[in-house]
Tab-separated table of C-alpha atoms and ligand atoms in Angstrom:
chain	number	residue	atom	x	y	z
A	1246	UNK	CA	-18.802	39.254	-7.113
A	1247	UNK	CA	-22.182	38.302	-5.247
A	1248	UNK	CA	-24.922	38.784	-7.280
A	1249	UNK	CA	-23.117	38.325	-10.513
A	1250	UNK	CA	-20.892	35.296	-9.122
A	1251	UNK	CA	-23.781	32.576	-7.844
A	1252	UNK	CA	-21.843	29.013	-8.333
A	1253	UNK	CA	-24.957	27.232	-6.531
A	1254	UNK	CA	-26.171	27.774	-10.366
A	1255	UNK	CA	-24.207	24.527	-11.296
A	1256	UNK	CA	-24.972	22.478	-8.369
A	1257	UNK	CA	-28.936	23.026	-8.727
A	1258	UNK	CA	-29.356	19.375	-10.211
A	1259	UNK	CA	-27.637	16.110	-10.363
A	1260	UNK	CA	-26.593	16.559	-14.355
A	1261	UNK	CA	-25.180	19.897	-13.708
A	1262	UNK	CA	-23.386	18.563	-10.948
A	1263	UNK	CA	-22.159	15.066	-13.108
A	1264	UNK	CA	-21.197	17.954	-15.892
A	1265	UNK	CA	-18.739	19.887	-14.001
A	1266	UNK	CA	-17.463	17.211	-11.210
A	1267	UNK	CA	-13.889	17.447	-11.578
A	1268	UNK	CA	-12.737	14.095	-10.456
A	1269	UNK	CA	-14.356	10.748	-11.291
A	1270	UNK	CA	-13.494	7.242	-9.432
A	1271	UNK	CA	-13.309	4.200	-10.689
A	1272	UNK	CA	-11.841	0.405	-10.121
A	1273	UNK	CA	-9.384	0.324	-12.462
A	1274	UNK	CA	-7.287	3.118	-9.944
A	1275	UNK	CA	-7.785	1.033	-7.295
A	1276	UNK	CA	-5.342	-1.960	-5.738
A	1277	UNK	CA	-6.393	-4.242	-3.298
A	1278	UNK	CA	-4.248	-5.436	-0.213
A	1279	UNK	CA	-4.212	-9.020	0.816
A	1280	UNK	CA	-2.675	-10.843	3.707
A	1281	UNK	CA	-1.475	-14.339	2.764
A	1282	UNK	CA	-0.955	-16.996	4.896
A	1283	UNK	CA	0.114	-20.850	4.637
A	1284	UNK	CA	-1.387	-23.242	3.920
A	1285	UNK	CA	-5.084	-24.766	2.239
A	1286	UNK	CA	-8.533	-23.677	2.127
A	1287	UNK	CA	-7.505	-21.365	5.132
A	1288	UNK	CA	-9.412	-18.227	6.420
A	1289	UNK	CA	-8.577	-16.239	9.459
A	1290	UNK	CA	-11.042	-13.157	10.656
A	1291	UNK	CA	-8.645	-9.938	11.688
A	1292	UNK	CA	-10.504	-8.514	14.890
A	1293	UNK	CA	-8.676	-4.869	14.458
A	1294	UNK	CA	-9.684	-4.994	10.736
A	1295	UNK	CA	-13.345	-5.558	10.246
A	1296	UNK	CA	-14.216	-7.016	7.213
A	1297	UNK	CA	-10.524	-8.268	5.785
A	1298	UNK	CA	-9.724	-11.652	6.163
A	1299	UNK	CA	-5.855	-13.480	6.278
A	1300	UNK	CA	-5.999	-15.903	3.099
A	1301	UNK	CA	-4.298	-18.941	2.260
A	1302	UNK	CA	-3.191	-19.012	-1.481
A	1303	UNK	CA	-6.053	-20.954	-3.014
A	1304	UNK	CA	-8.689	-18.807	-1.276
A	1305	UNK	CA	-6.341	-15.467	-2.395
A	1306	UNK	CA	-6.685	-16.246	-6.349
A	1307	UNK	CA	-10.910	-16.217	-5.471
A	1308	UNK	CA	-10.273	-12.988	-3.875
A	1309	UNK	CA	-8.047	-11.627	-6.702
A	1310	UNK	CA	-10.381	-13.571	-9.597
A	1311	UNK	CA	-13.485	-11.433	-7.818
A	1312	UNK	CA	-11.717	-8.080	-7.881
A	1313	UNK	CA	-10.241	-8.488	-11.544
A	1314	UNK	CA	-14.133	-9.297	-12.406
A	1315	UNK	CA	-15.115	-6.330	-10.948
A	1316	UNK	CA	-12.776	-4.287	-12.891
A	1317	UNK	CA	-9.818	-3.496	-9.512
A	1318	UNK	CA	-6.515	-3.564	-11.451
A	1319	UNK	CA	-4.438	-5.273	-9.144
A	1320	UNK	CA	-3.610	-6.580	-5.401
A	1321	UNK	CA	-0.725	-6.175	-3.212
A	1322	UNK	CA	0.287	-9.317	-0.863
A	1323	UNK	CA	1.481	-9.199	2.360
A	1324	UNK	CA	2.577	-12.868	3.856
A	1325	UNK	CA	2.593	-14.371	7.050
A	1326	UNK	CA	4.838	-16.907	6.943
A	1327	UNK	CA	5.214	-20.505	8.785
A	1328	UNK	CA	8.744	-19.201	10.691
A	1329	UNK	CA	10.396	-16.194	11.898
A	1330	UNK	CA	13.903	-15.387	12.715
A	1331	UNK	CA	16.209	-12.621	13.289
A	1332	UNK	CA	17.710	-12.097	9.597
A	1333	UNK	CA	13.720	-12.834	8.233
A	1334	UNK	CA	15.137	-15.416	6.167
A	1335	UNK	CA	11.314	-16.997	5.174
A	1336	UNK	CA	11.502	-13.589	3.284
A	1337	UNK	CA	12.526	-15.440	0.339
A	1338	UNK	CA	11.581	-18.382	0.310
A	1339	UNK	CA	10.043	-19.732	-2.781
A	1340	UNK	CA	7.279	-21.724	-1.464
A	1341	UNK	CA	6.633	-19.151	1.227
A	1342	UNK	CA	2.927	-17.782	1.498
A	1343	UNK	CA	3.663	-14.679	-1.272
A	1344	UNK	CA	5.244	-16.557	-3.779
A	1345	UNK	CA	2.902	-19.207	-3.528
A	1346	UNK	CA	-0.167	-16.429	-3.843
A	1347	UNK	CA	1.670	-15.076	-6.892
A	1348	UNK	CA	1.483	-18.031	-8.786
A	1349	UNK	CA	-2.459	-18.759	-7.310
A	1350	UNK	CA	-3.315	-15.410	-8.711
A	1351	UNK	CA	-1.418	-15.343	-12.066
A	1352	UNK	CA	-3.150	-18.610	-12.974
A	1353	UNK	CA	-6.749	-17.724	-11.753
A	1354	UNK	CA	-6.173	-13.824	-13.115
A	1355	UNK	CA	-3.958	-13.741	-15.648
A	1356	UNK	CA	-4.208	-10.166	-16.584
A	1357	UNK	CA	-4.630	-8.523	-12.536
A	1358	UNK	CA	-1.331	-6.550	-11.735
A	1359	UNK	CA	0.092	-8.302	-8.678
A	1360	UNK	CA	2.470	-6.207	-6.571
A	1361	UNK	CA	4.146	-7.771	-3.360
A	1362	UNK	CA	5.235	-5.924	-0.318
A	1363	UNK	CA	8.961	-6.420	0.275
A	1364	UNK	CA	9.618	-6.179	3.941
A	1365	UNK	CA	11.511	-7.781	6.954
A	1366	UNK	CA	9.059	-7.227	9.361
A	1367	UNK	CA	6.234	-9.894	8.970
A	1368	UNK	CA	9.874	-12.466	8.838
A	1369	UNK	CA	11.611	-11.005	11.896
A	1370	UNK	CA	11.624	-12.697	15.025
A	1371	UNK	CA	11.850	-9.153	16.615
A	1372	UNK	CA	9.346	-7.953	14.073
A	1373	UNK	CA	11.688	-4.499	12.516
A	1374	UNK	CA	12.244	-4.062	8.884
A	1375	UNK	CA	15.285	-5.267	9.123
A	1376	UNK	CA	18.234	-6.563	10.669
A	1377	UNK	CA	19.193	-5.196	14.241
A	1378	UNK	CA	22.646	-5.269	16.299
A	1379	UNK	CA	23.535	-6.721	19.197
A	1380	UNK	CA	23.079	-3.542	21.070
A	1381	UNK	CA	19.535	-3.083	19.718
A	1382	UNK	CA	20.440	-0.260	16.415
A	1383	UNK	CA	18.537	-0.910	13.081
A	1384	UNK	CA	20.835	-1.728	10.692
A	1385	UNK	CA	20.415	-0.052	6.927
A	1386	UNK	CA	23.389	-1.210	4.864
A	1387	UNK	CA	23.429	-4.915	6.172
A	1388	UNK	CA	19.233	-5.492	5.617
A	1389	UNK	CA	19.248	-4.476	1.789
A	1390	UNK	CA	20.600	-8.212	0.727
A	1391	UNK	CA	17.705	-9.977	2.491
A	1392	UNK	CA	15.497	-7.255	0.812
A	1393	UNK	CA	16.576	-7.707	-2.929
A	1394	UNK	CA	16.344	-11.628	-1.945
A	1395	UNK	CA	12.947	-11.019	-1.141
A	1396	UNK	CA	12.616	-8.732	-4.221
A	1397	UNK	CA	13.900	-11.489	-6.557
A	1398	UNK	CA	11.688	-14.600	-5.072
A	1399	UNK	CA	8.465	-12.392	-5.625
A	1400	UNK	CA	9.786	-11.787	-9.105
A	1401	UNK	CA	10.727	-15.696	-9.819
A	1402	UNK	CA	6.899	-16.266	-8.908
A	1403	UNK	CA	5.803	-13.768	-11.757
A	1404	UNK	CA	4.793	-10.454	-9.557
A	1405	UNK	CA	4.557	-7.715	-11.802
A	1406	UNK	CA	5.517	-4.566	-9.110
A	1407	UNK	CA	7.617	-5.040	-6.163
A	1408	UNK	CA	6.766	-2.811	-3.550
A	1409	UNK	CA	9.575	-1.991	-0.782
A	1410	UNK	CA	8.172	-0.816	2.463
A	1411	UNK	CA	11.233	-0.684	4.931
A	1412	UNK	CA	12.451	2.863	4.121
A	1413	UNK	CA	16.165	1.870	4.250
A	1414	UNK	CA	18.048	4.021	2.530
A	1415	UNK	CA	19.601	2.675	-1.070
A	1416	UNK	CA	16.570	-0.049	-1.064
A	1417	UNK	CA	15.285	0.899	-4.501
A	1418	UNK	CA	19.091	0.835	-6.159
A	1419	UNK	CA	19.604	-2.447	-4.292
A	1420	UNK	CA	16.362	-4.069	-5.627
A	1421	UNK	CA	16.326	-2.865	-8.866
A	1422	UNK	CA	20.170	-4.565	-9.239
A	1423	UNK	CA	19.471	-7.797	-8.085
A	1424	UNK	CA	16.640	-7.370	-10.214
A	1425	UNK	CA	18.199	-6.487	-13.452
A	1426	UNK	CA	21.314	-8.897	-12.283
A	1427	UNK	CA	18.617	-11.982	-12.512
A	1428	UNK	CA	16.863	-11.290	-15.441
A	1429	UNK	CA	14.036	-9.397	-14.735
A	1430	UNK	CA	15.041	-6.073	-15.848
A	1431	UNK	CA	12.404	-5.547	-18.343
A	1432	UNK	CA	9.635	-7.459	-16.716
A	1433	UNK	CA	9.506	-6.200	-12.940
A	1434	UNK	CA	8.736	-2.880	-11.911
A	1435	UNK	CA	9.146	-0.977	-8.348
A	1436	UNK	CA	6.829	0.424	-6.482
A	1437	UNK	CA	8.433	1.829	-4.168
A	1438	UNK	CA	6.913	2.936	-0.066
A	1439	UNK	CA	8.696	6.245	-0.649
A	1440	UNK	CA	6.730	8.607	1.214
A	1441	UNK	CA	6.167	6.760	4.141
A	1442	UNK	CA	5.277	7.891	7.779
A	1443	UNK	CA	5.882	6.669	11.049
A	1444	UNK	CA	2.165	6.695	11.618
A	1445	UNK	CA	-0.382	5.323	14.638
A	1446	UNK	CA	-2.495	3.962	11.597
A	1447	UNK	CA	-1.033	1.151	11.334
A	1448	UNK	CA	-2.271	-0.157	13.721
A	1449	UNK	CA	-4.947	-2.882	12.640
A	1450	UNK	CA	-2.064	-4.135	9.863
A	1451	UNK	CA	0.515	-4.932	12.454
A	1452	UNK	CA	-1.980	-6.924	14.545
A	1453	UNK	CA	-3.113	-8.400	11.113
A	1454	UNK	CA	0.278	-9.262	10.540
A	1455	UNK	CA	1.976	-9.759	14.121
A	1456	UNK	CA	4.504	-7.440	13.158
A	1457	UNK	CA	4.477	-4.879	16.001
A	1458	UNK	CA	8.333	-4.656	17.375
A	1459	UNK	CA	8.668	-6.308	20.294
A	1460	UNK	CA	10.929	-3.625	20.893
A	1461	UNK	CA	11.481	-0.053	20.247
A	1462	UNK	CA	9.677	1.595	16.923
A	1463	UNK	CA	10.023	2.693	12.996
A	1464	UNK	CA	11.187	6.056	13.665
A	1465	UNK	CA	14.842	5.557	13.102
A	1466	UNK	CA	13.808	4.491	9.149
A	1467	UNK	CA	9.872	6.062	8.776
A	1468	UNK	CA	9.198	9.615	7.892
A	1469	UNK	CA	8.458	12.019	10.622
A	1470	UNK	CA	4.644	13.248	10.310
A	1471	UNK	CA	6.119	16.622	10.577
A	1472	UNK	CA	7.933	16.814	7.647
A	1473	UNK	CA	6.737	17.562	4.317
A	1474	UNK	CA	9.973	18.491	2.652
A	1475	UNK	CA	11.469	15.288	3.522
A	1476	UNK	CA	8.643	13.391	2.277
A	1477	UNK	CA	8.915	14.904	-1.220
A	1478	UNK	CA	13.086	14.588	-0.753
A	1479	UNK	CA	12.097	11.306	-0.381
A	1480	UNK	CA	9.983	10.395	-3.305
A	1481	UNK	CA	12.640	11.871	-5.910
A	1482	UNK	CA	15.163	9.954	-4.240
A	1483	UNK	CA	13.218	6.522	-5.247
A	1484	UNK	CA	12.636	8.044	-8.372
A	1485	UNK	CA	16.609	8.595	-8.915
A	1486	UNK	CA	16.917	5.271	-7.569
A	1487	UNK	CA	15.464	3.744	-10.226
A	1488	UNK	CA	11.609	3.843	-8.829
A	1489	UNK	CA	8.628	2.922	-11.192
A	1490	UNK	CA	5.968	4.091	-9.022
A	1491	UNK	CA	6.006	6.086	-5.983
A	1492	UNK	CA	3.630	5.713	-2.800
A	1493	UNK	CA	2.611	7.821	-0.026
A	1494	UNK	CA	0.730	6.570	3.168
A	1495	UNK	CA	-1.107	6.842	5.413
A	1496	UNK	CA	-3.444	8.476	2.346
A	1497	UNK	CA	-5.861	11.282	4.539
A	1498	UNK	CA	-3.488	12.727	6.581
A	1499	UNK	CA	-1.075	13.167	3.742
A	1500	UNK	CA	-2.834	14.960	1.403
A	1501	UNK	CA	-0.330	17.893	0.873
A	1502	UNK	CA	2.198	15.677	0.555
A	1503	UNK	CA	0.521	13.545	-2.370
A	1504	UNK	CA	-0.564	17.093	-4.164
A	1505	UNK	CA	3.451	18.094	-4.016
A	1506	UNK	CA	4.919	15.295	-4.773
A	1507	UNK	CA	2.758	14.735	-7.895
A	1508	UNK	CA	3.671	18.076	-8.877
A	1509	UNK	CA	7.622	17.052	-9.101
A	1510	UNK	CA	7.501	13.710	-10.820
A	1511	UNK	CA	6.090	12.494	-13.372
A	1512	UNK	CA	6.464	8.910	-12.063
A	1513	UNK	CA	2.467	7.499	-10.852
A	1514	UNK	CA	2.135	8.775	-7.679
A	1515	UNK	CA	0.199	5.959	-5.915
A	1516	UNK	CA	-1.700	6.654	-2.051
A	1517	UNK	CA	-2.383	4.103	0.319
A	1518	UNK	CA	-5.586	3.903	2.773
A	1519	UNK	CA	-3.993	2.209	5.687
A	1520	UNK	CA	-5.524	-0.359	7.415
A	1521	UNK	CA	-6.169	2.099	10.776
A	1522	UNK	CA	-7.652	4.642	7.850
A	1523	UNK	CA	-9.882	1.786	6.807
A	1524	UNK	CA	-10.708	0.782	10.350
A	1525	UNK	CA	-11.704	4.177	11.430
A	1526	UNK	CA	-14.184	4.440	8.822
A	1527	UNK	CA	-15.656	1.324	10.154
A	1528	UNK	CA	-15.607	1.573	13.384
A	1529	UNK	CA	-17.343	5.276	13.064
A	1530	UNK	CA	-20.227	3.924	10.981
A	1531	UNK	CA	-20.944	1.273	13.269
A	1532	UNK	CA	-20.744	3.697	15.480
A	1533	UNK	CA	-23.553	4.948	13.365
A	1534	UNK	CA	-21.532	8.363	13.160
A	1535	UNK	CA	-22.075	8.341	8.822
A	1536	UNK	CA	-22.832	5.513	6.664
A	1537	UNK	CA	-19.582	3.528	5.786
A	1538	UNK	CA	-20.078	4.017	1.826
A	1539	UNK	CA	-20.139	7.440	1.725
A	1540	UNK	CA	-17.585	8.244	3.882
A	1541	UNK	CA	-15.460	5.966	2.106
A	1542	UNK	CA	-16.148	7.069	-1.122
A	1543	UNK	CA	-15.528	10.726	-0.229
A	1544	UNK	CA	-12.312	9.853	1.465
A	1545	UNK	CA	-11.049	8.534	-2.185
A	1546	UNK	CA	-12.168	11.369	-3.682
A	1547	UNK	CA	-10.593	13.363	-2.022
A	1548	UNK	CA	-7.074	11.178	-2.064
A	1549	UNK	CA	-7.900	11.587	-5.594
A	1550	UNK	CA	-8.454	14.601	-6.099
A	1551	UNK	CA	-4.721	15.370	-4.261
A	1552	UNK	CA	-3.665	13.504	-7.482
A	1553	UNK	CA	-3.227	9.972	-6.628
A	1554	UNK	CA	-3.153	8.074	-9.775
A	1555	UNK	CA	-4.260	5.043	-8.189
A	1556	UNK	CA	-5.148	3.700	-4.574
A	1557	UNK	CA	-4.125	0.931	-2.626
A	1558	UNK	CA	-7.385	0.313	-0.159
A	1559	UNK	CA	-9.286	-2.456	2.072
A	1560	UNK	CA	-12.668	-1.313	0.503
A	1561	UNK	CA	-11.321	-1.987	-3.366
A	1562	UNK	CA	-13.623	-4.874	-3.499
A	1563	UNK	CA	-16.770	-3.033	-2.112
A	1564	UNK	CA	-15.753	0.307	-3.545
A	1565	UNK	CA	-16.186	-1.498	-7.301
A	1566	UNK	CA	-19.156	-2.920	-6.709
A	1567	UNK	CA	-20.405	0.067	-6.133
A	1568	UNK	CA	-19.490	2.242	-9.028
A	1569	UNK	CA	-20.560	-0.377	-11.216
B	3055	PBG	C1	5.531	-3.047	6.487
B	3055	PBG	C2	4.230	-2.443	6.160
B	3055	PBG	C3	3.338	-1.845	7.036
B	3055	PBG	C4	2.244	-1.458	6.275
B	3055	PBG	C5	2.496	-1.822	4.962
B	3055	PBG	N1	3.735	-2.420	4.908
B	3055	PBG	C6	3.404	-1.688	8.497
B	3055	PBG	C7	4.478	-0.919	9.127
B	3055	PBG	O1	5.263	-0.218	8.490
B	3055	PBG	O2	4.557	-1.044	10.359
B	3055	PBG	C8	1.021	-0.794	6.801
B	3055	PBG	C9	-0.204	-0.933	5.931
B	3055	PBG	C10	-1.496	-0.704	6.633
B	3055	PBG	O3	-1.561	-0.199	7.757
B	3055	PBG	O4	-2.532	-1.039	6.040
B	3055	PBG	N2	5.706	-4.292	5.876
């Protein structure tokens, strides 16, 4: 007790604060996102996400080659691709915009881990995760064989994670299968979207990606915000699955769920700062409510200090620079 107690005693200079600072950032926990589109020498501005730019292959591997320099430890593709329909079927295409960025990157950064979102919804003519019946229901079951399709053209073009972000049920056992069935049982690992809420941030990415449903919403598949059993339910599910790495987002307002859900694996529990996370920050120091570096910086701490063992976030490339 006060007077005996006085913790200000170790947070009276910088070293004493370096000393006993309990959680320390650095690049190699972070993963940057990238949205890849068609095409050569392209670059496309994203008005709801200040700062990130849609890439075409060629200009992804500079991207990737800068981060890897900088000591980031891998990216995470998103594509846009040429042509949608309603099964998503430019989902696996070979030469689509993610394989093609997986082979860009692997030859101009060998060593970067490159992870590749697996998802209908950037394929879909009616932009959901998967496919949808006549009478307008999401359909689990009959999307996971366009998924593990996906899955196994990402692997073909030498991705190290794949990273399922539908929230089907049975996606992880499905992948993984068609994974081990072709070969790349001992080579590609899931990451799998397991904690994953129906959440207003993300905004920014589905403008960034034109993959807003033109109809109805994710909360049929995505976790209620309300529910932090469920999220944790569903983290050991992936894990049972057959999982590598589990993921919860959006990263700030899930905090509790990251803290218990590392507590009851021992898989990596990976966070994700979402693009409307990212954007917020932004917008608010342009706003010239804080400066942007700080408040970014703090917000990894503190997804961090939940017990994220690595990040997926916008400012990877910025955020390195920095600590270096
Ligand atoms: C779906 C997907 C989404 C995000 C990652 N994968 C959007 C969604 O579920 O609607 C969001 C990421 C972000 O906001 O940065 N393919």
């Amino acid at each position: 007790m006060f007077p005996e107690s006085r913790p200000r005693r170790l947070r009276r200079t910088p070293a004493l604060r370096a000393l006993v600072r309990e959680t320390a950032l650095a690049p190699s926990q972070l993963i940057l996102p990238i949205f890849v589109i068609p095409g050569e020498g392209k670059r496309e501005s994203i008005a709801a996400l200040p700062g990130v730019d849609r890439l075409s292959a060629d200009l992804a591997a500079e991207l990737a080659a800068e981060a890897a320099g900088l000591g980031v430890s891998g990216v995470l593709l998103f594509g846009l691709p040429q042509d949608k329909d309603a099964v998503g079927s430019s989902a696996w295409d070979q030469d689509g915009p993610v394989p093609e960025a997986v082979r860009a990157i692997r030859s101009a950064a060998p060593g970067l881990v490159i992870a590749t979102d697996v998802c209908l919804c950037q394929y879909t003519s009616h932009g959901h995760c998967g496919l949808v019946s006549t009478d307008g229901e999401i359909l689990n079951d009959a999307s996971l064989p366009g998924l593990a399709r996906a899955a196994v053209a990402h692997a073909r073009a030498g991705a190290d994670l794949v990273a399922p972000s539908d929230m089907f049920d049975g996606r992880v056992a499905a992948i993984r299968d068609a994974l081990d069935l072709e070969g790349y049982g001992e080579s590609v690992g899931i990451l799998a979207y397991s904690s994953k809420f129906a959440s207003s941030f993300y905004g920014p990415f589905r403008a960034a990606a034109g993959s807003t449903p033109t109809q109805g919403d994710r909360r049929s598949h995505q976790l209620d915000p309300a529910n932090r059993r469920e999220a944790i339910r569903e983290g050991l599910i992936d894990e049972e699955e057959g999982a590598d790495m589990l993921m919860v987002k959006p990263a700030l307002p899930s905090l509790d769920v990251i803290a218990d859900l590392s507590a009851e694996t021992d898989l990596p529990v990976l966070a994700y700062q979402v693009s409307g996370e990212y954007a917020m920050l932004k917008h608010a120091a342009a706003a010239g409510a804080f400066v942007f570096q700080a408040a970014l910086l703090e917000s990894l701490v503190a997804i961090r200090r939940a017990g994220a063992r690595a990040t997926i976030t916008y400012g990877a490339i910025d955020v390195a620079r920095w600590l270096a």
